[in-house]
Amino acid sequence: MAHDPSRAHAPRRRGGAKPAPRPRDRWEWALLVGFWGLVALVPLTFLVSALVPRWTIAVEAVIPAPPEAVFAALADPGRRLAWEPGVVAITPMKGDGSRPGDTRMLFLAGPARRHAVETVTAIDPPRRITWTRSGPTAERSITITVEPRTGDGDRPACRILWVETVYYQGLRARFLALVANRERRRRLAHALAELGRVAAG
């Protein structure tokens, strides 16, 4: 019978028993716990988002322009298209936007012809204005406050604070509320910078 050298060096198992598994190191356990924690965190985050009925978004900026000029650019529907994100057209429905109860239709950018109905609920030029907005995915109450400040070289400036209270409509919108809030906050910060440019011009 021919000798097989490969069999001579093969380890022999006693009774067919499998070798005991190597115990995991602490760093391996830490990686496993961290990985599965992240896996569980994603659906948990969206679930919590869906259960929260109300969200608040607050953005502020200092604008190098007089409060009167900033408020005029803020409240004038004809100038809002130059700075407000996502609004592509405004159609008056009741009044001109200078009194409580005045209402208009906002047409929003996107693949579908989305729109929102906005009503002035309070106005105190040049310090504060409040709108309520009913859109395709959310109901919003928006309060914008303008406070005088002194800019560089004692030039007039103002601090503007934009606060939104948002009630998302529908399960999908509520699941994505955290993502939508982050994007909305980013776009509003850009909008306030554009508002300053419009008011100064």
N, CA and C of each residue as an Amber inpcrd file, in Angstrom:
protein
   603
   0.8590000  -1.1900000   0.0000000   0.0000000   0.0000000   0.0000000
   0.8920000   1.2350000   0.0000000   0.6150000   2.1510000  -0.8900000
   1.4520000   3.3440000  -1.0430000   1.2890000   4.2600000   0.1500000
   2.4310000   4.8540000   0.5670000   2.4160000   5.7670000   1.7220000
   1.9760000   7.1600000   1.2750000   1.0130000   7.7400000   1.9520000
   0.5170000   9.0970000   1.6350000   1.1330000  10.0680000   2.6300000
   2.1120000  10.8830000   2.1970000   2.7820000  11.7850000   3.1430000
   1.8500000  12.8240000   3.7350000   0.7730000  13.2060000   3.0200000
  -0.1300000  14.2310000   3.5520000  -0.8910000  13.7280000   4.7680000
  -1.1270000  12.3960000   4.8370000  -1.8580000  11.8220000   5.9590000
  -0.9720000  11.7050000   7.1870000   0.3170000  11.6150000   6.9480000
   1.2320000  11.4830000   8.0720000   1.2830000  12.7430000   8.9160000
   1.0770000  13.9010000   8.3000000   1.1660000  15.1680000   9.0210000
  -0.1920000  15.7290000   9.4110000  -1.2890000  15.1080000   9.0290000
  -2.6160000  15.6200000   9.3520000  -2.9110000  15.3860000  10.8270000
  -3.4430000  16.4060000  11.5300000  -3.7650000  16.2130000  12.9500000
  -4.9200000  15.2280000  13.1220000  -4.8230000  14.4360000  14.1520000
  -5.8670000  13.4500000  14.4170000  -6.8320000  13.9780000  15.4760000
  -8.1130000  13.8040000  15.2370000  -9.1260000  14.1990000  16.2030000
  -9.5480000  12.9810000  17.0040000  -9.6440000  13.1540000  18.3000000
 -10.0360000  12.0630000  19.1770000 -11.5510000  12.0380000  19.3380000
 -12.1200000  10.9420000  18.9610000 -13.5490000  10.7500000  19.1360000
 -14.3920000  11.7000000  18.3010000 -13.8240000  12.3190000  17.2660000
 -14.5830000  13.2300000  16.3980000 -14.9550000  14.5320000  17.0660000
 -14.3560000  14.9080000  18.2000000 -14.7200000  16.1330000  18.9190000
 -14.1680000  17.3530000  18.1870000 -14.9700000  18.4320000  18.1600000
 -14.5500000  19.6760000  17.5300000 -13.7380000  20.4950000  18.5170000
 -12.7730000  21.2550000  18.0020000 -11.9870000  22.0970000  18.9190000
 -12.8570000  23.1800000  19.5440000 -12.5670000  23.5330000  20.7810000
 -13.3490000  24.5550000  21.4910000 -13.1460000  25.9150000  20.8330000
 -14.2210000  26.7270000  20.6840000 -14.0690000  28.0500000  20.0610000
 -13.1990000  28.9590000  20.9210000 -12.4540000  29.8010000  20.2590000
 -11.5830000  30.7400000  20.9610000 -12.4370000  31.8130000  21.6330000
 -12.2100000  32.0840000  22.8980000 -12.9950000  33.1510000  23.5630000
 -12.7030000  34.5150000  22.9320000 -13.7430000  35.3390000  22.8180000
 -13.5870000  36.6620000  22.1960000 -12.8780000  37.6230000  23.1530000
 -12.0720000  38.4760000  22.5360000 -11.4320000  39.5310000  23.3120000
 -12.4390000  40.6210000  23.6160000 -12.0900000  41.5030000  24.5620000
 -13.0010000  42.5870000  24.9430000 -13.2810000  43.5360000  23.7820000
 -12.2500000  43.8120000  22.9830000 -12.4610000  44.7350000  21.8640000
 -13.4150000  44.1460000  20.8330000 -13.4100000  42.8180000  20.6790000
 -14.3410000  42.1790000  19.7510000 -15.7740000  42.3080000  20.2570000
 -15.9670000  42.1150000  21.5580000 -17.3050000  42.2900000  22.1320000
 -17.7640000  43.7340000  21.9870000 -16.8370000  44.6660000  22.1960000
 -17.1930000  46.0870000  22.0610000 -17.6280000  46.4140000  20.6390000
 -16.9230000  45.8640000  19.6510000 -17.3030000  46.0920000  18.2530000
 -18.6730000  45.4950000  17.9470000 -18.9180000  44.2790000  18.4460000
 -20.2130000  43.6380000  18.1950000 -21.3570000  44.4240000  18.8250000
 -21.1660000  44.8320000  20.0820000 -22.2150000  45.5890000  20.7700000
 -22.4520000  46.9270000  20.0600000 -21.3700000  47.5970000  19.6580000
 -21.5170000  48.8660000  18.9440000 -22.2350000  48.7050000  17.6140000
 -21.9000000  47.6440000  16.8750000 -22.5290000  47.4130000  15.5710000
 -24.0250000  47.1600000  15.7150000 -24.3860000  46.2290000  16.6080000
 -25.8060000  45.9150000  16.7600000 -26.5690000  47.0560000  17.4270000
 -25.8660000  47.8530000  18.2290000 -26.5070000  49.0450000  18.7920000
 -26.8770000  50.0430000  17.7150000 -25.9670000  50.2380000  16.7530000
 -26.2670000  51.1390000  15.6470000 -27.4000000  50.6010000  14.7850000
 -27.3940000  49.2940000  14.5560000 -28.4680000  48.6770000  13.7600000
 -29.8270000  48.9040000  14.4300000 -29.8670000  48.7650000  15.7580000
 -31.1330000  48.9560000  16.4700000 -31.5010000  50.4310000  16.5900000
 -30.4860000  51.3200000  16.5670000 -30.7490000  52.7430000  16.7770000
 -31.4940000  53.3700000  15.6060000 -31.2200000  52.9100000  14.3930000
 -31.8410000  53.5220000  13.2070000 -33.3620000  53.3900000  13.2340000
 -33.9270000  52.1780000  13.3420000 -35.4030000  52.1090000  13.4010000
 -35.9710000  52.7610000  14.6540000 -35.2180000  52.7040000  15.7730000
 -35.7040000  53.3290000  16.9970000 -35.8040000  54.8380000  16.8300000
 -34.8250000  55.4300000  16.1570000 -34.8440000  56.8760000  15.9170000
 -36.0530000  57.2840000  15.0890000 -36.3210000  56.5470000  14.0080000
 -37.4680000  56.8720000  13.1700000 -38.7800000  56.6320000  13.9170000
 -38.8080000  55.6150000  14.7920000 -40.0230000  55.3520000  15.5660000
 -40.2930000  56.5050000  16.5350000 -39.2600000  56.9630000  17.2270000
 -39.4230000  58.0930000  18.1450000 -39.8620000  59.3260000  17.3670000
 -39.2710000  59.5280000  16.1850000 -39.6550000  60.6650000  15.3480000
 -41.1360000  60.6210000  15.0030000 -41.6360000  59.4410000  14.7010000
 -43.0460000  59.3080000  14.3270000 -43.9790000  59.5580000  15.5020000
 -43.5020000  59.3340000  16.7350000 -44.3560000  59.4790000  17.9140000
 -44.3940000  60.9090000  18.4560000 -43.4410000  61.7550000  18.0310000
 -43.4020000  63.1390000  18.5250000 -44.3990000  63.9760000  17.7200000
 -45.4000000  64.5910000  18.3480000 -46.4270000  65.3200000  17.5920000
 -46.0040000  66.7240000  17.1730000 -45.0570000  67.3200000  17.8980000
 -44.7140000  68.7170000  17.6280000 -43.2010000  68.9160000  17.6730000
 -42.7120000  69.7050000  16.7210000 -41.2890000  70.0080000  16.6500000
 -41.1060000  71.5250000  16.6040000 -39.9730000  71.9910000  17.1300000
 -39.6450000  73.4070000  17.0790000 -38.3120000  73.5920000  16.3570000
 -38.3120000  74.4850000  15.3900000 -37.1080000  74.8260000  14.6330000
 -36.8140000  76.2970000  14.8840000 -35.6230000  76.5980000  15.3650000
 -35.2440000  77.9870000  15.6600000 -33.9240000  78.3160000  14.9760000
 -33.9140000  79.4320000  14.2610000 -32.7100000  79.8940000  13.5630000
 -32.5830000  81.3920000  13.7950000 -31.3830000  81.8590000  14.0510000
 -31.1950000  83.2910000  14.2310000 -29.9580000  83.7620000  13.4810000
 -29.9310000  85.0680000  13.2010000 -28.8040000  85.6670000  12.4830000
 -28.7650000  87.1530000  12.7920000 -27.5880000  87.7420000  12.6550000
 -27.4280000  89.1880000  12.7530000 -27.2420000  89.7210000  11.3360000
 -28.1030000  90.6680000  10.9700000 -28.1220000  91.1830000   9.6060000
 -27.6570000  92.6380000   9.6140000 -26.6900000  92.9990000   8.7720000
 -26.1860000  94.3770000   8.7460000 -27.0920000  95.3180000   7.9560000
 -28.3020000  95.5090000   8.4580000 -29.2730000  96.4010000   7.8200000
 -30.2390000  96.8940000   8.8850000 -30.8510000  98.0610000   8.7070000
 -31.7960000  98.5790000   9.7110000 -33.0000000  97.6530000   9.8790000
 -33.5750000  97.5730000  11.0680000 -34.7390000  96.7060000  11.2940000
 -35.9000000  97.0150000  10.3600000 -36.1200000  98.2910000  10.0640000
 -37.2340000  98.6700000   9.1780000 -37.0460000  98.0740000   7.7830000
 -35.8060000  98.1170000   7.2810000 -35.5370000  97.5710000   5.9470000
 -35.6800000  96.0530000   5.9360000 -35.2250000  95.4160000   7.0000000
 -35.3230000  93.9570000   7.0850000 -36.7760000  93.5310000   7.1870000
 -37.5480000  94.2120000   8.0060000 -38.9570000  93.8590000   8.1660000
 -39.7230000  94.0630000   6.8600000 -39.3940000  95.1280000   6.1240000
 -40.0640000  95.3850000   4.8500000 -39.7910000  94.2550000   3.8600000
 -38.5330000  93.7930000   3.7940000 -38.1990000  92.6840000   2.8950000
 -38.8210000  91.3810000   3.3620000 -39.0010000  91.2670000   4.6700000
 -39.5970000  90.0680000   5.2480000 -41.0960000  89.9870000   4.9650000
 -41.7910000  91.0950000   5.1100000 -43.2490000  91.0930000   5.0350000
 -43.7980000  91.3170000   3.6330000 -42.9900000  91.8290000   2.7290000
 -43.4560000  92.1460000   1.3780000 -43.4930000  90.8710000   0.5270000
 -44.6780000  90.4150000   0.1040000 -44.7520000  89.1930000  -0.7090000
 -43.9490000  89.2930000  -1.9960000 -43.8820000  90.4870000  -2.5780000
 -43.1540000  90.6460000  -3.8330000 -41.6600000  90.4450000  -3.7120000
 -41.1080000  90.5920000  -2.5000000 -39.6650000  90.4440000  -2.2960000
 -39.2830000  89.1020000  -1.6750000 -40.2710000  88.3530000  -1.2360000
 -39.9680000  87.0880000  -0.5650000 -39.3720000  86.0490000  -1.4980000
 -39.7250000  86.1080000  -2.7700000 -39.1990000  85.1160000  -3.7180000
 -37.6820000  85.2050000  -3.8320000 -37.1190000  86.3770000  -3.5080000
 -35.6770000  86.5640000  -3.6460000 -34.8890000  85.9270000  -2.5120000
 -35.5550000  85.5960000  -1.4020000 -34.7900000  85.0590000  -0.2800000
 -35.3760000  83.8060000   0.3540000 -36.6940000  83.5880000   0.2680000
 -37.2730000  82.4560000   0.9980000 -37.0860000  81.1470000   0.2430000
 -36.5530000  80.1130000   0.8850000 -36.2640000  78.8590000   0.1930000
 -37.5280000  78.1050000  -0.1990000 -37.5460000  77.6040000  -1.4180000
 -38.6300000  76.7380000  -1.8620000 -39.8750000  77.4230000  -2.3530000
 -40.0130000  78.7350000  -2.1580000 -41.2100000  79.4540000  -2.6020000
 -40.9450000  80.0280000  -3.9960000 -41.7680000  79.6250000  -4.9760000
 -41.5440000  80.0660000  -6.3560000 -42.6050000  81.0440000  -6.8440000
 -43.7350000  81.1480000  -6.1410000 -44.7880000  82.1020000  -6.5240000
 -45.7080000  82.3220000  -5.3320000 -46.2920000  83.5220000  -5.2690000
 -47.2250000  83.8760000  -4.1980000 -48.4560000  84.5220000  -4.8180000
 -49.6360000  84.0160000  -4.4810000 -50.8830000  84.5620000  -5.0010000
 -51.7500000  85.0480000  -3.8470000 -52.0990000  86.3420000  -3.7810000
 -52.9650000  86.8340000  -2.7080000 -54.3440000  86.1860000  -2.7790000
 -54.8990000  85.8560000  -1.6170000 -56.2490000  85.3350000  -1.5280000
 -57.1590000  86.3170000  -0.7870000 -56.6080000  86.9550000   0.2460000
 -57.3590000  87.9390000   1.0120000 -56.3800000  88.9710000   1.5670000
 -56.5640000  90.2290000   1.2190000 -55.7070000  91.2980000   1.7160000
 -54.3410000  91.3000000   1.0590000 -53.4860000  92.2160000   1.5360000
 -52.1490000  92.3510000   0.9620000 -51.0510000  91.8540000   1.9020000
 -51.4340000  91.2160000   3.0150000 -50.4420000  90.6870000   3.9370000
 -50.0250000  91.6440000   5.0220000 -50.6750000  92.8050000   5.1160000
 -50.2730000  93.8060000   6.1050000 -51.1140000  93.7680000   7.3800000
 -52.1730000  92.9210000   7.3980000 -53.0600000  92.8680000   8.5650000
 -53.3490000  91.4250000   8.9640000 -53.6320000  91.1950000  10.2500000
 -54.0350000  89.8500000  10.6700000 -55.2630000  89.3800000   9.8960000
 -55.2380000  88.1370000   9.4890000 -56.3320000  87.5750000   8.7000000
 -56.0480000  87.5620000   7.2100000 -55.0850000  88.3580000   6.7420000
 -54.7230000  88.3430000   5.3230000 -54.1360000  86.9800000   4.9670000
 -54.5490000  86.4580000   3.8200000 -54.1970000  85.0900000   3.4190000
 -53.6590000  85.0720000   2.0020000 -52.7100000  84.1530000   1.7340000
 -52.1650000  84.0030000   0.3830000 -51.8050000  82.5400000   0.1340000
 -51.6300000  82.2380000  -1.1330000 -51.2350000  80.8930000  -1.5420000
 -49.7570000  80.9230000  -1.9140000 -48.9810000  80.0230000  -1.3140000
 -47.5690000  79.8870000  -1.6480000 -47.3910000  78.6550000  -2.5210000
 -46.7730000  78.8400000  -3.6760000 -46.4550000  77.7100000  -4.5490000
 -45.0110000  77.3030000  -4.2930000 -44.8080000  76.0090000  -4.0490000
 -43.5250000  75.5000000  -3.5850000 -42.8110000  74.7280000  -4.6750000
 -41.4800000  74.8020000  -4.6530000 -40.6680000  74.0860000  -5.6370000
 -40.7630000  72.5870000  -5.4040000 -40.6310000  71.8200000  -6.4820000
 -40.6790000  70.3700000  -6.3810000 -41.2490000  69.7720000  -7.6430000
 -41.1600000  68.4400000  -7.7800000 -41.6770000  67.7970000  -8.9850000
 -43.1840000  67.9480000  -9.1530000 -43.9100000  67.9580000  -8.0320000
 -45.3620000  68.1670000  -8.0930000 -45.6650000  69.6360000  -7.8140000
 -46.8220000  70.0980000  -8.2540000 -47.2090000  71.4900000  -8.0230000
 -47.7700000  71.6170000  -6.6070000 -46.8540000  71.6030000  -5.6380000
 -47.2740000  71.6960000  -4.2380000 -47.5930000  73.1380000  -3.8920000
 -48.4260000  73.3020000  -2.8920000 -48.7490000  74.6520000  -2.4570000
 -49.0980000  74.6300000  -0.9670000 -49.0720000  75.8090000  -0.3680000
 -49.4350000  75.9680000   1.0390000 -50.2440000  77.2420000   1.1840000
 -51.1750000  77.2290000   2.1280000 -51.9790000  78.4150000   2.4230000
 -51.4030000  79.0680000   3.6730000 -51.0800000  80.3510000   3.5580000
 -50.4580000  81.0790000   4.6620000 -51.3470000  82.2370000   5.1000000
 -51.5060000  82.3940000   6.4100000 -52.3300000  83.4650000   6.9670000
 -51.5180000  84.2740000   7.9820000 -51.6370000  85.5850000   7.8820000
 -51.0050000  86.4610000   8.8770000 -51.8780000  86.4320000  10.1300000
 -51.3040000  85.9990000  11.2570000 -52.0760000  85.9320000  12.5020000
 -51.7330000  87.0760000  13.4570000 -50.5580000  87.6600000  13.3140000
 -50.1710000  88.8140000  14.1410000 -49.0770000  89.5740000  13.4060000
 -49.0960000  90.8930000  13.5250000 -48.0660000  91.7050000  12.8870000
 -47.8530000  92.9810000  13.7050000 -46.5910000  93.2990000  13.9600000
 -46.2260000  94.4670000  14.7550000 -44.9630000  95.0750000  14.1280000
 -45.1050000  95.8230000  13.0380000 -43.9300000  96.3850000  12.3480000
 -43.1880000  97.3720000  13.2380000 -41.8670000  97.4030000  13.1950000
 -40.9850000  96.4710000  12.4680000 -40.3850000  95.4160000  13.3870000
 -41.1690000  94.9320000  14.3520000 -40.6030000  94.0550000  15.3760000
 -40.9800000  92.5810000  15.2180000 -42.2080000  92.2970000  14.8460000
 -42.6340000  90.8910000  14.8910000 -43.7520000  90.6420000  13.8850000
 -43.7040000  89.4210000  13.3300000 -44.7850000  88.9540000  12.4650000
 -44.9670000  87.4580000  12.6960000 -46.2260000  87.0080000  12.6730000
 -46.5280000  85.5840000  12.8560000 -47.4150000  85.1130000  11.7190000
 -47.0290000  83.9820000  11.1290000 -47.8190000  83.3460000  10.0750000
 -48.2120000  81.9470000  10.5210000 -49.3660000  81.4900000  10.0770000
 -49.6830000  80.0680000  10.1290000 -49.6880000  79.5690000   8.6980000
 -49.1640000  78.3780000   8.5040000 -49.0170000  77.8430000   7.1510000
 -49.5020000  76.4090000   7.1150000 -50.4180000  76.1310000   6.2070000
 -50.9530000  74.7840000   6.0190000 -50.4470000  74.2550000   4.6900000
 -49.5750000  73.2240000   4.7330000 -48.9720000  72.6910000   3.5250000
 -49.3100000  71.2460000   3.2880000 -48.6800000  70.6380000   2.2750000
 -49.0120000  69.2550000   1.9150000 -48.5670000  68.2250000   2.9450000
 -47.5440000  68.5370000   3.7480000 -47.0410000  67.5500000   4.7050000
 -47.0030000  68.0520000   6.1410000 -47.2980000  69.3490000   6.3690000
 -47.1630000  69.8670000   7.7260000 -48.0000000  71.1220000   7.9300000
 -48.3650000  71.3440000   9.1830000 -48.9560000  72.6000000   9.6300000
 -47.8750000  73.3410000  10.4200000 -47.7030000  74.6260000  10.1340000
 -46.6280000  75.3920000  10.7710000 -47.1640000  76.6900000  11.3550000
 -46.6020000  77.0550000  12.5110000 -46.7860000  78.3850000  13.0570000
 -45.4070000  79.0330000  13.1000000 -45.2430000  80.1590000  12.4070000
 -43.9400000  80.7970000  12.2280000 -43.9770000  82.1860000  12.8550000
 -43.1030000  82.4250000  13.8030000 -42.9670000  83.7440000  14.4190000
 -41.5690000  84.2710000  14.1420000 -41.4940000  85.4780000  13.5820000
 -40.2130000  86.0830000  13.2390000 -40.0870000  87.3870000  14.0190000
 -39.0140000  87.4810000  14.7910000 -38.7700000  88.6530000  15.6350000
 -37.5390000  89.3920000  15.1300000 -37.6530000  90.7240000  15.0360000
 -36.5420000  91.5650000  14.5820000 -36.1750000  92.5180000  15.7150000
 -34.9150000  92.4820000  16.1300000 -34.4500000  93.3340000  17.2240000
 -33.3010000  94.2150000  16.7420000 -33.3090000  95.4970000  17.0680000
 -32.2140000  96.3810000  16.6360000 -30.8970000  96.0190000  17.2990000
 -29.8320000  96.1510000  16.5420000 -28.4720000  95.9330000  17.0200000
 -27.5730000  97.0040000  16.4210000 -26.3510000  97.0870000  16.9350000
 -25.3540000  97.9940000  16.3680000 -24.3050000  97.1600000  15.6600000
 -24.1010000  97.4340000  14.3700000 -23.1430000  96.6710000  13.5890000
 -21.7650000  97.2920000  13.6190000 -20.9150000  96.8880000  12.6960000
 -19.5570000  97.4130000  12.5930000 -19.5850000  98.9010000  12.2940000
 -18.7260000  99.6280000  12.9670000 -18.6630000 101.0700000  12.7400000
 -19.9250000 101.7920000  13.1370000 -20.6270000 101.2670000  14.1450000
 -21.8800000 101.8650000  14.6280000 -22.9590000 101.9400000  13.5520000
 -22.8570000 101.1110000  12.5450000 -23.8980000 101.0620000  11.5220000
 -25.1140000 100.3170000  12.0530000 -26.3060000 100.6810000  11.5880000
 -27.5030000  99.9750000  12.0750000 -27.5140000  98.5190000  11.6160000
 -27.9370000  97.6600000  12.4940000 -28.0500000  96.2330000  12.1890000
 -29.2090000  95.6930000  13.0120000 -29.4990000  94.4250000  12.8470000
 -30.5730000  93.8240000  13.6370000 -30.3290000  92.3340000  13.7970000
 -30.8970000  91.8030000  14.8590000 -30.9060000  90.3580000  15.1060000
 -32.2820000  89.8500000  14.7180000 -32.2990000  88.8060000  13.9150000
 -33.5700000  88.2260000  13.4920000 -33.6490000  86.7930000  14.0090000
 -34.7780000  86.4650000  14.6160000 -35.0090000  85.1290000  15.1710000
 -36.2440000  84.5360000  14.5060000 -36.0640000  83.4220000  13.8540000
 -37.1370000  82.7070000  13.1450000 -37.4490000  81.4420000  13.9320000
 -38.6630000  81.3190000  14.4380000 -39.0700000  80.1400000  15.2240000
 -40.2870000  79.5070000  14.5630000 -40.1830000  78.2330000  14.2450000
 -41.2840000  77.4720000  13.6590000 -41.7230000  76.3730000  14.6200000
 -43.0290000  76.2530000  14.7990000 -43.6030000  75.0890000  15.4550000
 -44.2710000  74.2620000  14.3650000 -43.8300000  73.0090000  14.2220000
 -44.2430000  72.1840000  13.0900000 -45.0180000  70.9670000  13.5730000
 -46.1680000  70.7390000  12.9440000 -46.9600000  69.5230000  13.1540000
 -46.9780000  68.7720000  11.8280000 -46.2370000  67.6690000  11.7510000
 -46.1720000  66.9150000  10.4970000 -47.4350000  66.0790000  10.3020000
 -47.8900000  66.0130000   9.0460000 -49.1130000  65.3000000   8.6890000
 -48.7580000  63.9910000   7.9860000 -49.3690000  62.9090000   8.4010000
 -49.1540000  61.6290000   7.7410000 -47.9780000  60.8770000   8.3350000
 -48.0460000  59.5490000   8.2580000 -47.0380000  58.6930000   8.8720000
 -45.6680000  58.8820000   8.2470000 -45.6130000  58.9790000   6.9210000
 -44.3150000  59.1210000   6.2490000 -43.6190000  60.4110000   6.6670000
 -44.3550000  61.5230000   6.6860000 -43.7660000  62.8050000   7.0780000
 -43.2910000  62.7730000   8.5220000 -44.0180000  62.1030000   9.3920000
 -43.6250000  62.0340000  10.8000000 -42.4060000  61.1420000  10.9930000
 -42.3020000  60.0670000  10.2260000 -41.1150000  59.2250000  10.2990000
 -39.8620000  59.9960000   9.8890000 -40.0020000  60.8750000   8.8960000
 -38.8530000  61.6060000   8.3610000 -38.6840000  62.9840000   8.9840000
 -39.3450000  63.2270000  10.1200000 -39.3190000  64.5630000  10.7240000
 -37.9090000  65.0170000  11.0810000 -37.0930000  64.1310000  11.6440000
 -35.7370000  64.5210000  12.0290000 -34.9230000  64.9680000  10.8240000
 -35.0330000  64.2270000   9.7410000 -34.3120000  64.5910000   8.5180000
 -34.8500000  65.9050000   7.9470000 -36.1750000  66.0350000   7.9260000
 -36.7950000  67.2560000   7.3870000 -36.4310000  68.4770000   8.2210000
 -36.3850000  68.3240000   9.5440000 -36.0290000  69.4480000  10.4150000
 -34.5990000  69.9160000  10.1760000 -33.7040000  68.9740000  10.0370000
 -32.2950000  69.3410000   9.8060000 -32.1410000  70.0810000   8.4850000
 -32.8210000  69.5950000   7.4470000 -32.7400000  70.2670000   6.1470000
 -33.4130000  71.6310000   6.1860000 -34.5370000  71.7270000   6.8830000
 -35.2430000  73.0060000   6.9990000 -34.3830000  74.0310000   7.7410000
 -33.7190000  73.6120000   8.7980000 -32.8550000  74.5160000   9.5620000
 -31.7000000  75.0200000   8.6860000 -31.1300000  74.1260000   7.8980000
 -30.0320000  74.5240000   7.0100000 -30.5060000  75.5420000   5.9720000
 -31.6790000  75.2960000   5.3930000 -32.1900000  76.1990000   4.3610000
 -32.6080000  77.5530000   4.9430000 -33.1200000  77.5480000   6.1720000
 -33.4990000  78.8140000   6.7930000 -32.2750000  79.6620000   7.1220000
 -31.1880000  79.0310000   7.5460000 -29.9630000  79.7800000   7.8110000
 -29.4830000  80.4710000   6.5310000 -29.5640000  79.7640000   5.4210000
 -29.2060000  80.3650000   4.1310000 -30.1950000  81.4710000   3.7660000
 -31.4760000  81.2650000   4.0680000 -32.5010000  82.2510000   3.7230000
 -32.2870000  83.5590000   4.4780000 -31.9120000  83.4870000   5.7470000
 -31.7010000  84.7070000   6.5200000 -30.5020000  85.4920000   5.9860000
 -29.4910000  84.7750000   5.5250000 -28.3620000  85.4640000   4.9040000
 -28.8170000  86.1680000   3.6200000 -29.6740000  85.5060000   2.8470000
 -30.2050000  86.1250000   1.6240000 -31.1320000  87.2940000   1.9490000
 -31.8890000  87.1680000   3.0300000 -32.7630000  88.2640000   3.4660000
 -31.9430000  89.5120000   3.7700000 -30.7940000  89.3290000   4.4180000
 -29.9240000  90.4670000   4.6910000 -29.4400000  91.1360000   3.4160000
 -29.1190000  90.3260000   2.4110000 -28.6700000  90.8780000   1.1330000
 -29.7910000  91.6550000   0.4510000 -31.0050000  91.1070000   0.4860000
 -32.1480000  91.7800000  -0.1450000 -32.4720000  93.0890000   0.5760000
 -32.4410000  93.0400000   1.9250000 -32.7680000  94.2430000   2.7040000
 -31.7190000  95.3430000   2.4990000 -30.4460000  94.9520000   2.4130000
 -29.3830000  95.9360000   2.2200000 -29.3870000  96.5140000   0.8180000
 -29.9250000  95.7560000  -0.1470000 -29.9450000  96.2390000  -1.5350000
 -31.1070000  97.1330000  -1.8100000
